[in-house]
Amino acid sequence: MAPLRIAILECDTPVDKINRKYDGYYGVFSSLLRASAKALDRPDRLDPDSGLEITRWDVVTAQVYPNLKDVDALLLTGSKHNSFDSDPWILKLVEYTKSALQDNCIKILGICFGHQIIGRALGVKVGRSDAGWEIAVCDMDLTDQGKKLFGRDKLVKTDAQSPRIQQMHQDIVFEYPPGVIALGSSPRCAVQGMYLPGRFVTVQGHPEFTEEIVTEVVTLRGKAGVFSKEQTEDALERAKNEHDGVAIGATFLNFLLEE
């Protein structure tokens, strides 16, 4: 049974405390994916200990990318940067993503900034939301297709409640690209997830974020004045809430394992 080869395209570096603990978003996502492989509990298809071959690629500074023939999937991480900017590395990432979207052998996962880059690569508007920040654990209201995807193995109990996911964004994808399946929405963000069977799954939220990560980011941004006192206090309280990050990660792995 060959390992699942996942290339993490690191679009940013975590804040210092989190970076020291995890060694970049590579470490943050490796932690999520390994926990999700255990939760998936499909040892016939994916061994939680040996079934994942995860590599890291610095697309910001080094601007290096995997050969698409050498990997099964790409994962585009979140970022503090703006998905709509024209920095050379962002334009290069958009072009690479366009190439990957045209390759039938590659599957793609997009998280927050990565979700927006995929939207941009597919030709729809991405940019700053008029609704402002969406922070900490929030409900995602699933579409019928979203319920089918995320509730397929009852990993996310969509029959009982909307899945909860950590959020940290003020930028959004404004509309769904033609032919792309809508997965869900929230009061502050109409495009919470996009899906094209056999090709990609994206979410605006952060299934990889833990209470510790969100607490650190919110605290720093509160001190810097990015978030108001009220926003900071509210977000710190909701960061403690249970969320479905590992189960959403398991849905990602299910998708990658599909023939």
Tab-separated table of C-alpha atoms in Angstrom:
chain	number	residue	atom	x	y	z
A	1	MET	CA	0.000	0.000	0.000
A	2	ALA	CA	1.744	3.127	-1.257
A	3	PRO	CA	1.733	6.171	1.041
A	4	LEU	CA	-0.403	9.195	0.276
A	5	ARG	CA	2.018	11.879	-0.925
A	6	ILE	CA	0.855	15.308	0.244
A	7	ALA	CA	2.828	18.473	-0.532
A	8	ILE	CA	2.222	21.303	1.945
A	9	LEU	CA	2.621	24.636	0.164
A	10	GLU	CA	3.558	26.900	3.092
A	11	CYS	CA	2.118	30.330	2.316
A	12	ASP	CA	3.241	31.901	5.587
A	13	THR	CA	5.086	31.249	8.855
A	14	PRO	CA	3.116	30.953	12.125
A	15	VAL	CA	3.610	33.417	14.972
A	16	ASP	CA	6.811	32.765	16.954
A	17	LYS	CA	5.439	30.666	19.828
A	18	ILE	CA	3.501	28.389	17.478
A	19	ASN	CA	6.365	28.206	14.985
A	20	ARG	CA	8.750	27.052	17.704
A	21	LYS	CA	6.339	24.342	18.818
A	22	TYR	CA	5.326	22.979	15.406
A	23	ASP	CA	8.113	23.970	12.992
A	24	GLY	CA	5.984	25.926	10.553
A	25	TYR	CA	2.596	25.233	9.039
A	26	TYR	CA	4.141	22.003	7.804
A	27	GLY	CA	4.139	20.838	11.422
A	28	VAL	CA	0.683	22.230	12.177
A	29	PHE	CA	-0.861	20.405	9.220
A	30	SER	CA	1.158	17.239	9.775
A	31	SER	CA	-0.312	17.115	13.287
A	32	LEU	CA	-3.844	17.576	11.948
A	33	LEU	CA	-3.486	15.021	9.145
A	34	ARG	CA	-2.020	12.325	11.391
A	35	ALA	CA	-4.774	12.843	13.971
A	36	SER	CA	-7.331	12.797	11.152
A	37	ALA	CA	-5.888	9.546	9.753
A	38	LYS	CA	-6.466	7.927	13.160
A	39	ALA	CA	-9.989	9.342	13.356
A	40	LEU	CA	-10.727	8.084	9.847
A	41	ASP	CA	-9.908	4.573	11.044
A	42	ARG	CA	-9.424	2.995	7.622
A	43	PRO	CA	-6.208	0.982	8.117
A	44	ASP	CA	-6.990	-1.001	4.960
A	45	ARG	CA	-6.528	2.212	2.951
A	46	LEU	CA	-4.435	4.501	5.146
A	47	ASP	CA	-2.059	3.492	7.923
A	48	PRO	CA	-2.031	6.399	10.427
A	49	ASP	CA	1.655	5.796	11.203
A	50	SER	CA	3.163	5.081	7.785
A	51	GLY	CA	0.498	6.017	5.242
A	52	LEU	CA	1.265	9.720	4.940
A	53	GLU	CA	4.307	11.094	3.111
A	54	ILE	CA	4.170	14.810	3.836
A	55	THR	CA	6.618	17.275	2.282
A	56	ARG	CA	6.980	21.029	2.756
A	57	TRP	CA	7.491	23.744	0.163
A	58	ASP	CA	8.305	27.380	0.912
A	59	VAL	CA	6.373	29.242	-1.775
A	60	VAL	CA	6.927	32.698	-0.223
A	61	THR	CA	10.689	33.163	0.144
A	62	ALA	CA	12.296	30.241	-1.703
A	63	GLN	CA	9.356	30.039	-4.133
A	64	VAL	CA	9.962	26.328	-4.756
A	65	TYR	CA	7.253	23.918	-5.854
A	66	PRO	CA	6.910	20.155	-6.224
A	67	ASN	CA	6.816	18.491	-9.609
A	68	LEU	CA	3.167	17.508	-9.971
A	69	LYS	CA	4.231	14.021	-11.074
A	70	ASP	CA	5.883	13.416	-7.695
A	71	VAL	CA	2.872	14.036	-5.439
A	72	ASP	CA	-0.748	12.926	-5.098
A	73	ALA	CA	-2.090	16.094	-3.511
A	74	LEU	CA	-1.324	19.726	-2.772
A	75	LEU	CA	-2.395	21.557	0.377
A	76	LEU	CA	-2.362	25.361	0.215
A	77	THR	CA	-2.148	26.809	3.727
A	78	GLY	CA	-3.530	29.949	5.272
A	79	SER	CA	-1.540	33.179	5.377
A	80	LYS	CA	-1.465	36.693	6.830
A	81	HIS	CA	-0.906	37.935	3.274
A	82	ASN	CA	-3.679	39.097	0.930
A	83	SER	CA	-4.768	36.590	-1.702
A	84	PHE	CA	-5.718	39.477	-4.020
A	85	ASP	CA	-2.285	41.184	-3.987
A	86	SER	CA	0.155	41.163	-6.917
A	87	ASP	CA	3.378	40.268	-5.106
A	88	PRO	CA	5.521	38.122	-7.432
A	89	TRP	CA	5.282	35.061	-5.172
A	90	ILE	CA	1.481	35.321	-5.037
A	91	LEU	CA	1.214	35.625	-8.822
A	92	LYS	CA	3.531	32.618	-9.166
A	93	LEU	CA	1.354	30.650	-6.722
A	94	VAL	CA	-1.796	31.522	-8.692
A	95	GLU	CA	-0.183	30.348	-11.953
A	96	TYR	CA	1.054	27.124	-10.355
A	97	THR	CA	-2.430	26.515	-8.944
A	98	LYS	CA	-3.947	27.016	-12.384
A	99	SER	CA	-1.581	24.358	-13.763
A	100	ALA	CA	-2.461	21.969	-10.943
A	101	LEU	CA	-6.187	22.502	-11.506
A	102	GLN	CA	-5.711	21.376	-15.093
A	103	ASP	CA	-3.872	18.190	-14.056
A	104	ASN	CA	-6.340	15.332	-13.626
A	105	CYS	CA	-3.854	13.339	-11.541
A	106	ILE	CA	-3.570	15.912	-8.740
A	107	LYS	CA	-6.052	16.696	-5.957
A	108	ILE	CA	-5.927	19.986	-4.085
A	109	LEU	CA	-6.910	21.118	-0.593
A	110	GLY	CA	-7.235	24.847	0.091
A	111	ILE	CA	-7.375	26.378	3.570
A	112	CYS	CA	-8.363	30.041	4.157
A	113	PHE	CA	-5.791	31.947	2.021
A	114	GLY	CA	-5.377	28.712	0.007
A	115	HIS	CA	-9.155	28.558	-0.520
A	116	GLN	CA	-9.031	32.129	-1.824
A	117	ILE	CA	-6.054	31.410	-4.119
A	118	ILE	CA	-8.000	28.557	-5.699
A	119	GLY	CA	-10.963	30.906	-6.180
A	120	ARG	CA	-8.659	33.480	-7.786
A	121	ALA	CA	-7.078	30.815	-10.024
A	122	LEU	CA	-10.586	29.904	-11.177
A	123	GLY	CA	-11.306	33.510	-12.120
A	124	VAL	CA	-13.634	34.758	-9.375
A	125	LYS	CA	-13.212	37.844	-7.205
A	126	VAL	CA	-11.372	37.585	-3.887
A	127	GLY	CA	-10.903	40.477	-1.506
A	128	ARG	CA	-11.744	42.212	1.760
A	129	SER	CA	-15.169	41.506	3.204
A	130	ASP	CA	-17.532	44.302	4.182
A	131	ALA	CA	-18.619	42.125	7.121
A	132	GLY	CA	-15.224	42.403	8.817
A	133	TRP	CA	-13.367	39.726	10.734
A	134	GLU	CA	-14.666	36.221	11.390
A	135	ILE	CA	-12.677	34.872	14.336
A	136	ALA	CA	-12.449	31.744	16.537
A	137	VAL	CA	-14.916	28.836	16.595
A	138	CYS	CA	-17.948	29.480	14.359
A	139	ASP	CA	-20.698	27.347	12.864
A	140	MET	CA	-20.589	26.545	9.166
A	141	ASP	CA	-24.062	26.108	7.665
A	142	LEU	CA	-23.741	23.278	5.174
A	143	THR	CA	-25.520	22.946	1.860
A	144	ASP	CA	-27.084	19.575	1.007
A	145	GLN	CA	-23.907	18.689	-0.903
A	146	GLY	CA	-21.846	19.829	2.061
A	147	LYS	CA	-23.798	17.522	4.355
A	148	LYS	CA	-23.180	14.629	1.971
A	149	LEU	CA	-19.443	15.312	1.824
A	150	PHE	CA	-18.757	16.057	5.490
A	151	GLY	CA	-21.369	13.699	6.917
A	152	ARG	CA	-20.550	10.752	4.707
A	153	ASP	CA	-18.967	8.672	7.448
A	154	LYS	CA	-20.637	10.495	10.329
A	155	LEU	CA	-17.263	11.953	11.251
A	156	VAL	CA	-18.957	15.323	11.332
A	157	LYS	CA	-22.401	14.963	12.875
A	158	THR	CA	-24.162	17.152	10.338
A	159	ASP	CA	-27.552	15.671	11.177
A	160	ALA	CA	-27.261	17.117	14.689
A	161	GLN	CA	-25.524	20.439	14.128
A	162	SER	CA	-23.543	22.522	11.704
A	163	PRO	CA	-19.853	21.681	11.885
A	164	ARG	CA	-17.792	24.094	13.923
A	165	ILE	CA	-14.470	25.367	12.661
A	166	GLN	CA	-11.867	27.857	13.855
A	167	GLN	CA	-11.873	31.027	11.749
A	168	MET	CA	-9.314	33.810	11.282
A	169	HIS	CA	-10.064	35.951	8.235
A	170	GLN	CA	-11.410	39.195	6.864
A	171	ASP	CA	-10.909	38.259	3.186
A	172	ILE	CA	-13.349	36.120	1.237
A	173	VAL	CA	-14.149	34.489	-2.075
A	174	PHE	CA	-17.112	36.532	-3.317
A	175	GLU	CA	-18.830	33.913	-5.483
A	176	TYR	CA	-18.596	30.305	-6.587
A	177	PRO	CA	-16.741	29.624	-9.831
A	178	PRO	CA	-18.883	28.069	-12.582
A	179	GLY	CA	-19.453	24.348	-12.085
A	180	VAL	CA	-18.083	24.327	-8.536
A	181	ILE	CA	-20.226	22.823	-5.757
A	182	ALA	CA	-21.091	25.071	-2.798
A	183	LEU	CA	-20.329	23.408	0.544
A	184	GLY	CA	-21.503	25.956	3.075
A	185	SER	CA	-21.842	29.502	4.332
A	186	SER	CA	-21.900	31.574	7.497
A	187	PRO	CA	-23.508	34.927	8.356
A	188	ARG	CA	-20.201	36.702	7.619
A	189	CYS	CA	-19.081	34.641	4.632
A	190	ALA	CA	-21.257	33.223	1.846
A	191	VAL	CA	-18.497	31.014	0.376
A	192	GLN	CA	-17.242	28.853	3.247
A	193	GLY	CA	-16.213	25.898	1.108
A	194	MET	CA	-15.860	24.802	-2.519
A	195	TYR	CA	-15.837	21.307	-3.999
A	196	LEU	CA	-15.199	19.732	-7.354
A	197	PRO	CA	-15.345	15.915	-7.168
A	198	GLY	CA	-12.001	14.313	-7.839
A	199	ARG	CA	-10.256	17.687	-8.044
A	200	PHE	CA	-10.396	19.868	-4.940
A	201	VAL	CA	-11.984	20.654	-1.589
A	202	THR	CA	-11.549	24.028	0.111
A	203	VAL	CA	-12.664	25.641	3.350
A	204	GLN	CA	-12.464	29.261	4.467
A	205	GLY	CA	-11.921	28.194	8.083
A	206	HIS	CA	-8.926	26.589	9.781
A	207	PRO	CA	-9.435	22.920	10.718
A	208	GLU	CA	-5.735	22.817	11.662
A	209	PHE	CA	-6.052	25.551	14.303
A	210	THR	CA	-6.231	24.557	17.959
A	211	GLU	CA	-7.366	26.580	20.946
A	212	GLU	CA	-3.698	27.307	21.698
A	213	ILE	CA	-2.983	28.618	18.191
A	214	VAL	CA	-6.067	30.821	18.018
A	215	THR	CA	-5.531	32.148	21.556
A	216	GLU	CA	-1.967	33.175	20.694
A	217	VAL	CA	-2.931	34.877	17.408
A	218	VAL	CA	-5.920	36.684	18.923
A	219	THR	CA	-3.893	37.855	21.924
A	220	LEU	CA	-1.126	39.265	19.719
A	221	ARG	CA	-3.570	40.958	17.350
A	222	GLY	CA	-5.520	42.366	20.282
A	223	LYS	CA	-2.348	43.903	21.732
A	224	ALA	CA	-1.449	45.306	18.307
A	225	GLY	CA	-4.859	46.939	17.961
A	226	VAL	CA	-5.941	44.809	14.999
A	227	PHE	CA	-8.875	43.540	17.076
A	228	SER	CA	-10.845	45.729	19.464
A	229	LYS	CA	-11.004	44.861	23.175
A	230	GLU	CA	-14.511	43.482	22.673
A	231	GLN	CA	-13.502	41.403	19.638
A	232	THR	CA	-10.491	40.044	21.486
A	233	GLU	CA	-12.418	39.043	24.606
A	234	ASP	CA	-15.213	37.430	22.593
A	235	ALA	CA	-12.791	35.513	20.363
A	236	LEU	CA	-10.683	34.284	23.294
A	237	GLU	CA	-13.812	32.867	24.900
A	238	ARG	CA	-15.039	31.142	21.719
A	239	ALA	CA	-11.558	29.794	20.892
A	240	LYS	CA	-12.120	27.328	23.766
A	241	ASN	CA	-15.225	25.795	22.180
A	242	GLU	CA	-15.165	22.313	20.736
A	243	HIS	CA	-14.748	22.177	16.980
A	244	ASP	CA	-14.668	19.625	14.163
A	245	GLY	CA	-11.160	20.267	12.834
A	246	VAL	CA	-9.950	16.655	13.053
A	247	ALA	CA	-13.177	15.348	11.522
A	248	ILE	CA	-12.909	17.857	8.664
A	249	GLY	CA	-9.316	16.687	8.164
A	250	ALA	CA	-10.614	13.115	7.969
A	251	THR	CA	-13.050	14.220	5.265
A	252	PHE	CA	-10.087	15.674	3.367
A	253	LEU	CA	-8.232	12.356	3.604
A	254	ASN	CA	-11.332	10.441	2.488
A	255	PHE	CA	-11.457	12.700	-0.559
A	256	LEU	CA	-7.765	12.125	-1.328
A	257	LEU	CA	-8.208	8.342	-1.067
A	258	GLU	CA	-11.059	8.226	-3.569
A	259	GLU	CA	-10.210	6.565	-6.882
